[in-house]
PDB file of C-alpha atoms in Angstrom:
ATOM      1  CA  UNK A 345     111.393  90.506 142.872  1.00 46.00           C
ATOM      2  CA  UNK A 346     110.821  87.130 144.218  1.00 49.00           C
ATOM      3  CA  UNK A 347     112.020  84.027 142.250  1.00 51.00           C
ATOM      4  CA  UNK A 348     108.404  82.866 141.720  1.00 49.00           C
ATOM      5  CA  UNK A 349     107.264  86.322 140.458  1.00 50.00           C
ATOM      6  CA  UNK A 350     110.350  86.370 138.253  1.00 50.00           C
ATOM      7  CA  UNK A 351     109.489  82.957 136.948  1.00 53.00           C
ATOM      8  CA  UNK A 352     106.055  83.987 136.176  1.00 52.00           C
ATOM      9  CA  UNK A 353     107.036  87.209 134.448  1.00 52.00           C
ATOM     10  CA  UNK A 354     109.470  85.145 132.257  1.00 57.00           C
ATOM     11  CA  UNK A 355     106.874  82.757 131.388  1.00 59.00           C
ATOM     12  CA  UNK A 356     104.382  85.314 130.429  1.00 56.00           C
ATOM     13  CA  UNK A 357     107.011  87.190 128.413  1.00 59.00           C
ATOM     14  CA  UNK A 358     107.920  83.898 126.597  1.00 61.00           C
ATOM     15  CA  UNK A 359     104.298  83.373 125.650  1.00 59.00           C
ATOM     16  CA  UNK A 360     104.045  86.976 124.544  1.00 56.00           C
ATOM     17  CA  UNK A 361     107.107  86.301 122.262  1.00 61.00           C
ATOM     18  CA  UNK A 362     105.473  83.229 120.762  1.00 61.00           C
ATOM     19  CA  UNK A 363     102.214  85.234 120.102  1.00 53.00           C
ATOM     20  CA  UNK A 364     104.334  87.910 118.447  1.00 56.00           C
ATOM     21  CA  UNK A 365     106.196  85.337 116.277  1.00 58.00           C
ATOM     22  CA  UNK A 366     102.966  83.611 115.140  1.00 55.00           C
ATOM     23  CA  UNK A 367     101.851  83.843 111.480  1.00 57.00           C
ATOM     24  CA  UNK A 368      99.961  86.265 111.508  1.00 55.00           C
ATOM     25  CA  UNK A 369     101.211  87.882 114.672  1.00 58.00           C
ATOM     26  CA  UNK A 370      98.778  87.648 117.441  1.00 64.00           C
ATOM     27  CA  UNK A 371      99.569  91.103 118.654  1.00 62.00           C
ATOM     28  CA  UNK A 372      96.722  91.609 120.926  1.00 69.00           C
ATOM     29  CA  UNK A 373      97.440  88.490 122.937  1.00 68.00           C
ATOM     30  CA  UNK A 374     100.947  89.348 123.228  1.00 66.00           C
ATOM     31  CA  UNK A 375     100.202  92.733 124.546  1.00 71.00           C
ATOM     32  CA  UNK A 376      97.893  91.253 127.126  1.00 70.00           C
ATOM     33  CA  UNK A 377     100.689  88.931 128.322  1.00 66.00           C
ATOM     34  CA  UNK A 378     103.170  91.836 128.643  1.00 69.00           C
ATOM     35  CA  UNK A 379     100.601  93.959 130.332  1.00 70.00           C
ATOM     36  CA  UNK A 380      99.883  91.214 133.081  1.00 70.00           C
ATOM     37  CA  UNK A 381     103.574  91.377 133.689  1.00 66.00           C
ATOM     38  CA  UNK A 382     103.662  95.148 134.043  1.00 65.00           C
ATOM     39  CA  UNK A 383     100.669  94.920 136.350  1.00 68.00           C
ATOM     40  CA  UNK A 384     102.534  92.625 138.729  1.00 64.00           C
ATOM     41  CA  UNK A 385     105.091  95.432 139.511  1.00 58.00           C
ATOM     42  CA  UNK A 386     108.406  94.292 140.241  1.00 60.00           C
ATOM     43  CA  UNK A 387     111.743  96.028 140.255  1.00 71.00           C
ATOM     44  CA  UNK A 388     113.514  98.050 137.542  1.00 77.00           C
ATOM     45  CA  UNK A 389     114.697  94.715 135.985  1.00 75.00           C
ATOM     46  CA  UNK A 390     111.191  93.470 135.334  1.00 75.00           C
ATOM     47  CA  UNK A 391     109.983  96.939 134.178  1.00 81.00           C
ATOM     48  CA  UNK A 392     113.006  96.959 131.829  1.00 82.00           C
ATOM     49  CA  UNK A 393     111.757  93.595 130.308  1.00 78.00           C
ATOM     50  CA  UNK A 394     108.339  94.963 129.845  1.00 81.00           C
ATOM     51  CA  UNK A 395     109.344  98.127 128.147  1.00 86.00           C
ATOM     52  CA  UNK A 396     111.710  96.214 125.772  1.00 84.00           C
ATOM     53  CA  UNK A 397     108.872  93.706 124.992  1.00 81.00           C
ATOM     54  CA  UNK A 398     106.431  96.360 124.283  1.00 84.00           C
ATOM     55  CA  UNK A 399     108.985  98.104 121.876  1.00 87.00           C
ATOM     56  CA  UNK A 400     109.767  94.808 120.287  1.00 81.00           C
ATOM     57  CA  UNK A 401     106.172  94.476 119.415  1.00 80.00           C
ATOM     58  CA  UNK A 402     106.143  97.835 117.953  1.00 85.00           C
ATOM     59  CA  UNK A 403     104.099  99.425 120.681  1.00 86.00           C
ATOM     60  CA  UNK A 404     105.975 102.383 121.810  1.00 94.00           C
ATOM     61  CA  UNK A 405     102.807 104.118 123.185  1.00 93.00           C
ATOM     62  CA  UNK A 406     102.258 101.126 125.529  1.00 89.00           C
ATOM     63  CA  UNK A 407     105.745 101.402 126.729  1.00 92.00           C
ATOM     64  CA  UNK A 408     105.584 105.158 127.245  1.00 96.00           C
ATOM     65  CA  UNK A 409     102.325 104.922 129.157  1.00 93.00           C
ATOM     66  CA  UNK A 410     103.615 102.105 131.393  1.00 89.00           C
ATOM     67  CA  UNK A 411     106.617 104.085 132.165  1.00 94.00           C
ATOM     68  CA  UNK A 412     104.696 107.141 133.118  1.00 96.00           C
ATOM     69  CA  UNK A 413     102.408 105.135 135.384  1.00 92.00           C
ATOM     70  CA  UNK A 414     105.495 103.614 137.056  1.00 92.00           C
ATOM     71  CA  UNK A 415     107.058 107.015 137.518  1.00 95.00           C
ATOM     72  CA  UNK A 416     103.898 108.370 139.179  1.00 96.00           C
ATOM     73  CA  UNK A 417     104.038 105.402 141.611  1.00 92.00           C
ATOM     74  CA  UNK A 418     107.639 106.015 142.581  1.00 93.00           C
ATOM     75  CA  UNK A 419     108.026 107.649 146.003  1.00 95.00           C
ATOM     76  CA  UNK A 420     111.635 108.702 145.246  1.00 96.00           C
ATOM     77  CA  UNK A 421     112.190 111.559 142.793  1.00 97.00           C
ATOM     78  CA  UNK A 422     115.347 109.953 141.217  1.00 96.00           C
ATOM     79  CA  UNK A 423     113.484 106.777 140.380  1.00 95.00           C
ATOM     80  CA  UNK A 424     110.582 108.829 138.894  1.00 96.00           C
ATOM     81  CA  UNK A 425     112.995 110.844 136.807  1.00 97.00           C
ATOM     82  CA  UNK A 426     114.760 107.854 135.511  1.00 96.00           C
ATOM     83  CA  UNK A 427     111.520 106.350 134.244  1.00 96.00           C
ATOM     84  CA  UNK A 428     110.263 109.648 132.735  1.00 98.00           C
ATOM     85  CA  UNK A 429     113.645 110.091 131.163  1.00 97.00           C
ATOM     86  CA  UNK A 430     113.209 106.753 129.345  1.00 97.00           C
ATOM     87  CA  UNK A 431     109.630 107.677 128.393  1.00 98.00           C
ATOM     88  CA  UNK A 432     111.033 110.910 126.828  1.00 98.00           C
ATOM     89  CA  UNK A 433     113.569 109.098 124.833  1.00 98.00           C
ATOM     90  CA  UNK A 434     110.869 106.669 123.619  1.00 98.00           C
ATOM     91  CA  UNK A 435     108.489 109.574 122.568  1.00 98.00           C
ATOM     92  CA  UNK A 436     111.350 111.446 120.901  1.00 98.00           C
ATOM     93  CA  UNK A 437     113.497 108.802 119.295  1.00 97.00           C
ATOM     94  CA  UNK A 438     110.964 105.985 118.592  1.00 97.00           C
ATOM     95  CA  UNK A 439     107.628 107.631 118.302  1.00 97.00           C
ATOM     96  CA  UNK A 440     109.162 110.645 116.647  1.00 97.00           C
ATOM     97  CA  UNK A 441     106.818 112.902 118.642  1.00 98.00           C
ATOM     98  CA  UNK A 442     108.772 115.822 119.921  1.00 98.00           C
ATOM     99  CA  UNK A 443     105.568 117.377 121.397  1.00 97.00           C
ATOM    100  CA  UNK A 444     104.983 114.244 123.321  1.00 98.00           C
ATOM    101  CA  UNK A 445     108.304 114.120 124.627  1.00 98.00           C
ATOM    102  CA  UNK A 446     108.118 117.820 125.705  1.00 98.00           C
ATOM    103  CA  UNK A 447     104.838 117.005 127.584  1.00 98.00           C
ATOM    104  CA  UNK A 448     106.746 114.110 129.355  1.00 98.00           C
ATOM    105  CA  UNK A 449     109.531 116.504 130.362  1.00 98.00           C
ATOM    106  CA  UNK A 450     107.081 118.994 131.536  1.00 98.00           C
ATOM    107  CA  UNK A 451     105.518 116.321 133.942  1.00 98.00           C
ATOM    108  CA  UNK A 452     109.007 115.585 135.156  1.00 98.00           C
ATOM    109  CA  UNK A 453     109.806 119.278 135.771  1.00 98.00           C
ATOM    110  CA  UNK A 454     106.574 119.724 137.683  1.00 97.00           C
ATOM    111  CA  UNK A 455     107.788 117.239 140.128  1.00 97.00           C
ATOM    112  CA  UNK A 456     111.447 118.094 140.130  1.00 97.00           C
ATOM    113  CA  UNK A 457     111.555 122.057 139.029  1.00 96.00           C
ATOM    114  CA  UNK A 458     115.264 122.004 139.713  1.00 94.00           C
ATOM    115  CA  UNK A 459     116.255 119.304 137.332  1.00 97.00           C
ATOM    116  CA  UNK A 460     118.623 121.489 135.231  1.00 97.00           C
ATOM    117  CA  UNK A 461     119.365 118.638 132.617  1.00 97.00           C
ATOM    118  CA  UNK A 462     115.670 118.058 132.058  1.00 98.00           C
ATOM    119  CA  UNK A 463     115.159 121.687 131.415  1.00 98.00           C
ATOM    120  CA  UNK A 464     117.979 121.867 128.931  1.00 98.00           C
ATOM    121  CA  UNK A 465     116.556 118.772 127.264  1.00 98.00           C
ATOM    122  CA  UNK A 466     113.075 120.219 127.089  1.00 98.00           C
ATOM    123  CA  UNK A 467     114.442 123.440 125.250  1.00 98.00           C
ATOM    124  CA  UNK A 468     116.350 121.182 122.744  1.00 98.00           C
ATOM    125  CA  UNK A 469     113.144 119.160 122.158  1.00 98.00           C
ATOM    126  CA  UNK A 470     111.002 122.402 121.970  1.00 98.00           C
ATOM    127  CA  UNK A 471     113.035 123.602 118.936  1.00 98.00           C
ATOM    128  CA  UNK A 472     111.889 120.410 117.139  1.00 98.00           C
ATOM    129  CA  UNK A 473     108.092 121.165 117.684  1.00 97.00           C
ATOM    130  CA  UNK A 474     105.964 123.176 115.398  1.00 94.00           C
ATOM    131  CA  UNK A 475     105.580 125.964 117.819  1.00 95.00           C
ATOM    132  CA  UNK A 476     107.198 127.018 121.242  1.00 97.00           C
ATOM    133  CA  UNK A 477     103.810 126.985 123.008  1.00 97.00           C
ATOM    134  CA  UNK A 478     104.499 123.744 124.810  1.00 97.00           C
ATOM    135  CA  UNK A 479     107.955 125.124 126.337  1.00 98.00           C
ATOM    136  CA  UNK A 480     106.223 128.321 127.237  1.00 98.00           C
ATOM    137  CA  UNK A 481     103.939 126.249 129.370  1.00 98.00           C
ATOM    138  CA  UNK A 482     106.913 124.685 131.014  1.00 98.00           C
ATOM    139  CA  UNK A 483     108.385 128.171 131.787  1.00 98.00           C
ATOM    140  CA  UNK A 484     105.079 129.194 133.251  1.00 97.00           C
ATOM    141  CA  UNK A 485     105.170 126.249 135.533  1.00 97.00           C
ATOM    142  CA  UNK A 486     108.793 126.986 136.568  1.00 97.00           C
ATOM    143  CA  UNK A 487     107.972 130.623 137.261  1.00 96.00           C
ATOM    144  CA  UNK A 488     105.021 129.651 139.483  1.00 95.00           C
ATOM    145  CA  UNK A 489     107.174 127.314 141.345  1.00 94.00           C
ATOM    146  CA  UNK A 490     110.238 129.759 141.492  1.00 92.00           C
ATOM    147  CA  UNK A 491     111.481 130.921 144.932  1.00 89.00           C
ATOM    148  CA  UNK A 492     111.931 134.779 144.530  1.00 90.00           C
ATOM    149  CA  UNK A 493     112.072 137.433 141.892  1.00 92.00           C
ATOM    150  CA  UNK A 494     115.685 136.375 140.937  1.00 92.00           C
ATOM    151  CA  UNK A 495     114.553 132.836 140.048  1.00 94.00           C
ATOM    152  CA  UNK A 496     111.652 134.127 138.131  1.00 95.00           C
ATOM    153  CA  UNK A 497     114.063 136.433 136.209  1.00 95.00           C
ATOM    154  CA  UNK A 498     116.193 133.550 135.402  1.00 95.00           C
ATOM    155  CA  UNK A 499     113.352 131.571 133.959  1.00 97.00           C
ATOM    156  CA  UNK A 500     112.341 134.491 131.810  1.00 97.00           C
ATOM    157  CA  UNK A 501     115.900 134.999 130.597  1.00 97.00           C
ATOM    158  CA  UNK A 502     116.001 131.410 129.343  1.00 97.00           C
ATOM    159  CA  UNK A 503     112.637 132.079 127.498  1.00 98.00           C
ATOM    160  CA  UNK A 504     114.125 135.006 125.712  1.00 98.00           C
ATOM    161  CA  UNK A 505     117.192 132.906 124.855  1.00 98.00           C
ATOM    162  CA  UNK A 506     115.075 130.232 123.452  1.00 98.00           C
ATOM    163  CA  UNK A 507     113.143 132.813 121.157  1.00 98.00           C
ATOM    164  CA  UNK A 508     116.573 133.774 119.764  1.00 98.00           C
ATOM    165  CA  UNK A 509     117.573 130.132 119.186  1.00 97.00           C
ATOM    166  CA  UNK A 510     114.269 129.688 117.295  1.00 97.00           C
ATOM    167  CA  UNK A 511     114.958 132.674 115.071  1.00 97.00           C
ATOM    168  CA  UNK A 512     112.387 134.908 116.572  1.00 97.00           C
ATOM    169  CA  UNK A 513     114.812 137.625 116.945  1.00 98.00           C
ATOM    170  CA  UNK A 514     112.440 140.556 117.210  1.00 97.00           C
ATOM    171  CA  UNK A 515     110.496 138.848 119.980  1.00 98.00           C
ATOM    172  CA  UNK A 516     113.683 137.884 121.871  1.00 98.00           C
ATOM    173  CA  UNK A 517     114.773 141.513 121.761  1.00 98.00           C
ATOM    174  CA  UNK A 518     111.693 142.843 123.226  1.00 97.00           C
ATOM    175  CA  UNK A 519     111.641 140.271 126.015  1.00 97.00           C
ATOM    176  CA  UNK A 520     115.182 141.150 126.843  1.00 97.00           C
ATOM    177  CA  UNK A 521     114.374 144.721 126.902  1.00 97.00           C
ATOM    178  CA  UNK A 522     111.573 143.996 129.186  1.00 97.00           C
ATOM    179  CA  UNK A 523     113.822 142.179 131.590  1.00 96.00           C
ATOM    180  CA  UNK A 524     116.361 144.993 131.261  1.00 96.00           C
ATOM    181  CA  UNK A 525     113.717 147.520 132.507  1.00 95.00           C
ATOM    182  CA  UNK A 526     112.969 145.344 135.418  1.00 93.00           C
ATOM    183  CA  UNK A 527     116.615 144.695 136.424  1.00 91.00           C
ATOM    184  CA  UNK A 528     119.037 147.030 134.527  1.00 89.00           C
ATOM    185  CA  UNK A 529     121.827 146.255 136.952  1.00 84.00           C
ATOM    186  CA  UNK A 530     121.971 142.623 135.584  1.00 82.00           C
ATOM    187  CA  UNK A 531     124.166 142.937 132.522  1.00 89.00           C
ATOM    188  CA  UNK A 532     123.086 139.842 130.659  1.00 94.00           C
ATOM    189  CA  UNK A 533     119.928 141.350 129.182  1.00 96.00           C
ATOM    190  CA  UNK A 534     121.806 144.508 128.018  1.00 96.00           C
ATOM    191  CA  UNK A 535     124.411 142.291 126.368  1.00 96.00           C
ATOM    192  CA  UNK A 536     121.529 140.471 124.586  1.00 97.00           C
ATOM    193  CA  UNK A 537     120.053 143.796 123.520  1.00 98.00           C
ATOM    194  CA  UNK A 538     123.463 144.850 122.007  1.00 97.00           C
ATOM    195  CA  UNK A 539     123.583 141.479 120.196  1.00 97.00           C
ATOM    196  CA  UNK A 540     119.975 141.464 118.932  1.00 98.00           C
ATOM    197  CA  UNK A 541     119.287 145.028 118.141  1.00 98.00           C
ATOM    198  CA  UNK A 542     121.109 145.132 114.812  1.00 97.00           C
ATOM    199  CA  UNK A 543     119.795 141.678 113.894  1.00 97.00           C
ATOM    200  CA  UNK A 544     116.269 142.773 114.406  1.00 97.00           C
ATOM    201  CA  UNK A 545     116.885 146.150 112.985  1.00 96.00           C
ATOM    202  CA  UNK A 546     115.855 147.730 115.958  1.00 97.00           C
ATOM    203  CA  UNK A 547     118.725 150.021 117.058  1.00 98.00           C
ATOM    204  CA  UNK A 548     116.225 152.191 118.617  1.00 97.00           C
ATOM    205  CA  UNK A 549     115.913 149.789 121.502  1.00 98.00           C
ATOM    206  CA  UNK A 550     119.554 149.906 122.043  1.00 98.00           C
ATOM    207  CA  UNK A 551     119.460 153.732 122.362  1.00 98.00           C
ATOM    208  CA  UNK A 552     116.770 153.505 124.787  1.00 97.00           C
ATOM    209  CA  UNK A 553     118.700 151.074 126.783  1.00 97.00           C
ATOM    210  CA  UNK A 554     121.733 153.238 126.919  1.00 97.00           C
ATOM    211  CA  UNK A 555     119.720 156.199 127.772  1.00 97.00           C
ATOM    212  CA  UNK A 556     118.335 154.456 130.707  1.00 96.00           C
ATOM    213  CA  UNK A 557     121.671 153.362 131.912  1.00 96.00           C
ATOM    214  CA  UNK A 558     122.840 156.855 131.730  1.00 96.00           C
ATOM    215  CA  UNK A 559     119.857 158.087 133.723  1.00 95.00           C
ATOM    216  CA  UNK A 560     120.558 155.635 136.507  1.00 94.00           C
ATOM    217  CA  UNK A 561     124.349 156.132 136.499  1.00 95.00           C
ATOM    218  CA  UNK A 562     125.493 158.232 139.484  1.00 94.00           C
ATOM    219  CA  UNK A 563     128.993 159.203 138.288  1.00 96.00           C
ATOM    220  CA  UNK A 564     129.050 162.012 135.865  1.00 95.00           C
ATOM    221  CA  UNK A 565     131.630 160.513 133.692  1.00 95.00           C
ATOM    222  CA  UNK A 566     129.749 157.166 133.377  1.00 96.00           C
ATOM    223  CA  UNK A 567     126.480 158.990 132.692  1.00 96.00           C
ATOM    224  CA  UNK A 568     128.232 160.962 129.804  1.00 96.00           C
ATOM    225  CA  UNK A 569     129.745 157.799 128.520  1.00 97.00           C
ATOM    226  CA  UNK A 570     126.428 156.124 128.209  1.00 97.00           C
ATOM    227  CA  UNK A 571     124.919 159.115 126.518  1.00 97.00           C
ATOM    228  CA  UNK A 572     127.551 159.386 124.108  1.00 97.00           C
ATOM    229  CA  UNK A 573     127.264 155.664 123.197  1.00 97.00           C
ATOM    230  CA  UNK A 574     123.554 156.304 122.636  1.00 97.00           C
ATOM    231  CA  UNK A 575     124.249 159.329 120.523  1.00 96.00           C
ATOM    232  CA  UNK A 576     126.726 157.259 118.357  1.00 96.00           C
ATOM    233  CA  UNK A 577     124.090 154.559 117.679  1.00 97.00           C
ATOM    234  CA  UNK A 578     121.227 157.200 117.030  1.00 96.00           C
ATOM    235  CA  UNK A 579     123.467 159.021 114.496  1.00 94.00           C
ATOM    236  CA  UNK A 580     125.322 156.048 112.835  1.00 94.00           C
ATOM    237  CA  UNK A 581     122.681 153.255 112.995  1.00 96.00           C
ATOM    238  CA  UNK A 582     119.334 155.091 113.305  1.00 95.00           C
ATOM    239  CA  UNK A 583     120.198 157.909 111.088  1.00 93.00           C
ATOM    240  CA  UNK A 584     118.502 160.181 113.723  1.00 94.00           C
ATOM    241  CA  UNK A 585     120.832 163.295 113.827  1.00 91.00           C
ATOM    242  CA  UNK A 586     118.364 165.174 115.995  1.00 90.00           C
ATOM    243  CA  UNK A 587     118.141 162.506 118.606  1.00 93.00           C
ATOM    244  CA  UNK A 588     121.905 162.161 118.453  1.00 94.00           C
ATOM    245  CA  UNK A 589     122.521 165.879 119.068  1.00 91.00           C
ATOM    246  CA  UNK A 590     120.134 165.802 122.095  1.00 91.00           C
ATOM    247  CA  UNK A 591     122.005 162.670 123.597  1.00 95.00           C
ATOM    248  CA  UNK A 592     125.399 164.457 122.936  1.00 93.00           C
ATOM    249  CA  UNK A 593     124.088 167.496 124.706  1.00 91.00           C
ATOM    250  CA  UNK A 594     122.957 165.438 127.659  1.00 93.00           C
ATOM    251  CA  UNK A 595     126.571 164.019 127.773  1.00 94.00           C
ATOM    252  CA  UNK A 596     128.125 167.452 127.784  1.00 91.00           C
ATOM    253  CA  UNK A 597     125.788 168.574 130.583  1.00 90.00           C
ATOM    254  CA  UNK A 598     126.690 165.493 132.641  1.00 92.00           C
ATOM    255  CA  UNK A 599     130.413 165.950 132.778  1.00 89.00           C
ATOM    256  CA  UNK A 600     131.271 169.230 130.859  1.00 87.00           C
ATOM    257  CA  UNK A 601     134.070 167.428 128.841  1.00 89.00           C
ATOM    258  CA  UNK A 602     135.974 169.889 126.424  1.00 89.00           C
ATOM    259  CA  UNK A 603     136.134 167.177 123.815  1.00 91.00           C
ATOM    260  CA  UNK A 604     132.358 166.594 123.990  1.00 88.00           C
ATOM    261  CA  UNK A 605     131.825 170.296 123.871  1.00 86.00           C
ATOM    262  CA  UNK A 606     134.011 170.593 120.735  1.00 89.00           C
ATOM    263  CA  UNK A 607     132.111 167.672 119.046  1.00 90.00           C
ATOM    264  CA  UNK A 608     128.731 169.075 120.082  1.00 86.00           C
ATOM    265  CA  UNK A 609     129.586 172.495 118.671  1.00 87.00           C
ATOM    266  CA  UNK A 610     130.533 170.768 115.215  1.00 89.00           C
ATOM    267  CA  UNK A 611     127.321 168.854 115.164  1.00 88.00           C
ATOM    268  CA  UNK A 612     125.321 172.030 116.029  1.00 85.00           C
ATOM    269  CA  UNK A 613     126.933 173.882 113.079  1.00 86.00           C
ATOM    270  CA  UNK A 614     126.210 171.060 110.707  1.00 86.00           C
ATOM    271  CA  UNK A 615     122.571 171.165 111.720  1.00 81.00           C
ATOM    272  CA  UNK A 616     121.839 174.521 111.099  1.00 81.00           C
ATOM    273  CA  UNK A 617     120.741 174.197 107.592  1.00 77.00           C
ATOM    274  CA  UNK A 618     118.547 171.077 108.067  1.00 78.00           C
ATOM    275  CA  UNK A 619     117.260 171.667 111.483  1.00 77.00           C
ATOM    276  CA  UNK A 620     117.773 175.300 112.583  1.00 79.00           C
ATOM    277  CA  UNK A 621     115.460 175.115 115.490  1.00 79.00           C
ATOM    278  CA  UNK A 622     117.181 172.126 117.028  1.00 79.00           C
ATOM    279  CA  UNK A 623     120.703 173.667 116.366  1.00 79.00           C
ATOM    280  CA  UNK A 624     119.509 176.899 117.942  1.00 81.00           C
ATOM    281  CA  UNK A 625     118.190 175.307 121.077  1.00 80.00           C
ATOM    282  CA  UNK A 626     121.367 173.425 121.480  1.00 78.00           C
ATOM    283  CA  UNK A 627     123.515 176.477 120.982  1.00 79.00           C
ATOM    284  CA  UNK A 628     121.496 178.233 123.568  1.00 80.00           C
ATOM    285  CA  UNK A 629     122.248 175.552 126.126  1.00 77.00           C
ATOM    286  CA  UNK A 630     125.867 175.687 125.433  1.00 78.00           C
ATOM    287  CA  UNK A 631     125.709 179.498 125.828  1.00 77.00           C
ATOM    288  CA  UNK A 632     123.747 179.468 129.052  1.00 74.00           C
ATOM    289  CA  UNK A 633     126.273 176.821 130.416  1.00 73.00           C
ATOM    290  CA  UNK A 634     129.074 179.002 129.650  1.00 67.00           C
ATOM    291  CA  UNK A 635     127.411 182.068 131.169  1.00 68.00           C
ATOM    292  CA  UNK A 636     126.538 180.050 134.236  1.00 65.00           C
ATOM    293  CA  UNK A 637     130.175 179.077 134.537  1.00 63.00           C
ATOM    294  CA  UNK A 638     131.080 182.735 134.401  1.00 57.00           C
ATOM    295  CA  UNK A 639     128.311 183.733 136.916  1.00 58.00           C
ATOM    296  CA  UNK A 640     126.521 185.775 134.216  1.00 58.00           C
ATOM    297  CA  UNK A 641     123.210 185.906 132.664  1.00 58.00           C
ATOM    298  CA  UNK A 642     121.731 187.192 129.352  1.00 58.00           C
ATOM    299  CA  UNK A 643     118.296 188.193 128.490  1.00 59.00           C
ATOM    300  CA  UNK A 644     116.553 185.792 125.923  1.00 58.00           C
ATOM    301  CA  UNK A 645     116.768 188.134 123.045  1.00 57.00           C
ATOM    302  CA  UNK A 646     120.404 188.592 123.355  1.00 51.00           C
ATOM    303  CA  UNK A 647     120.959 184.951 123.929  1.00 54.00           C
ATOM    304  CA  UNK A 648     119.096 183.872 120.915  1.00 54.00           C
ATOM    305  CA  UNK A 649     120.784 186.389 118.689  1.00 49.00           C
ATOM    306  CA  UNK A 650     124.235 185.212 119.793  1.00 49.00           C
ATOM    307  CA  UNK A 651     123.271 181.446 119.258  1.00 50.00           C
ATOM    308  CA  UNK A 652     122.784 181.979 115.638  1.00 44.00           C
ATOM    309  CA  UNK A 653     126.311 183.441 115.137  1.00 50.00           C
TER     310      UNK A 653
END
């Protein structure tokens, strides 16, 4: 800023200070003087003086608005981000308006979608707002600007984590499960499902996730391990003995492990009283499997009779 412009700005700000100190304060005249300085432009130093003058007058709205206008006029992203960052602090810390701060950060992220610090701050501010709708709008912007499916998945994952941080555990679980369905090979969502399912009292979601992992596993031992894990959750946490038996049967058929077979036979016997049809069907599968291994077959009547013994 030239020396003449600096002198003019200083003079106007001094007059504004006099107006502000008058009794009663002549606020409108003070704001007019400060705004004239703001309209003259100048460098960061002059802009800083203007912002401080507005704040000293108790006019954070004017300071915020001027910063946002200057940011829009900045050709360089870094300069714009600096001014919008200052506007965010004014909205959050001076105006005590987290929704306004979040809107400011949304403007910043629309211009610079890769600003990780701004995104992290936006999520913090969002938790101070009455709802998460403003942050969901930010995520929608970022998803639209994302380059590729992996980047969009990362945005959706952050959204699910924010839901968890906000205490919306059930919603977070369902979003993580949706992400898991799209990309089961990415382990972060499955880990989140393991963490969230018991908190949301939705262990059935974990059973489904484990079952899907089993279906996609190529190694028989791995497939059996996932089915057994699903069976344990179904039996111990979902209290669903029938589903647990079915999953254990699938585990046995996957790898034909003797230990799994022994466990399966115990559970079949335990279910004969409460669910004879299920127990019989499972026993018949075991018999058929044994006969197939011996290259033998039985007719249906004889097989069913044997399965009840």
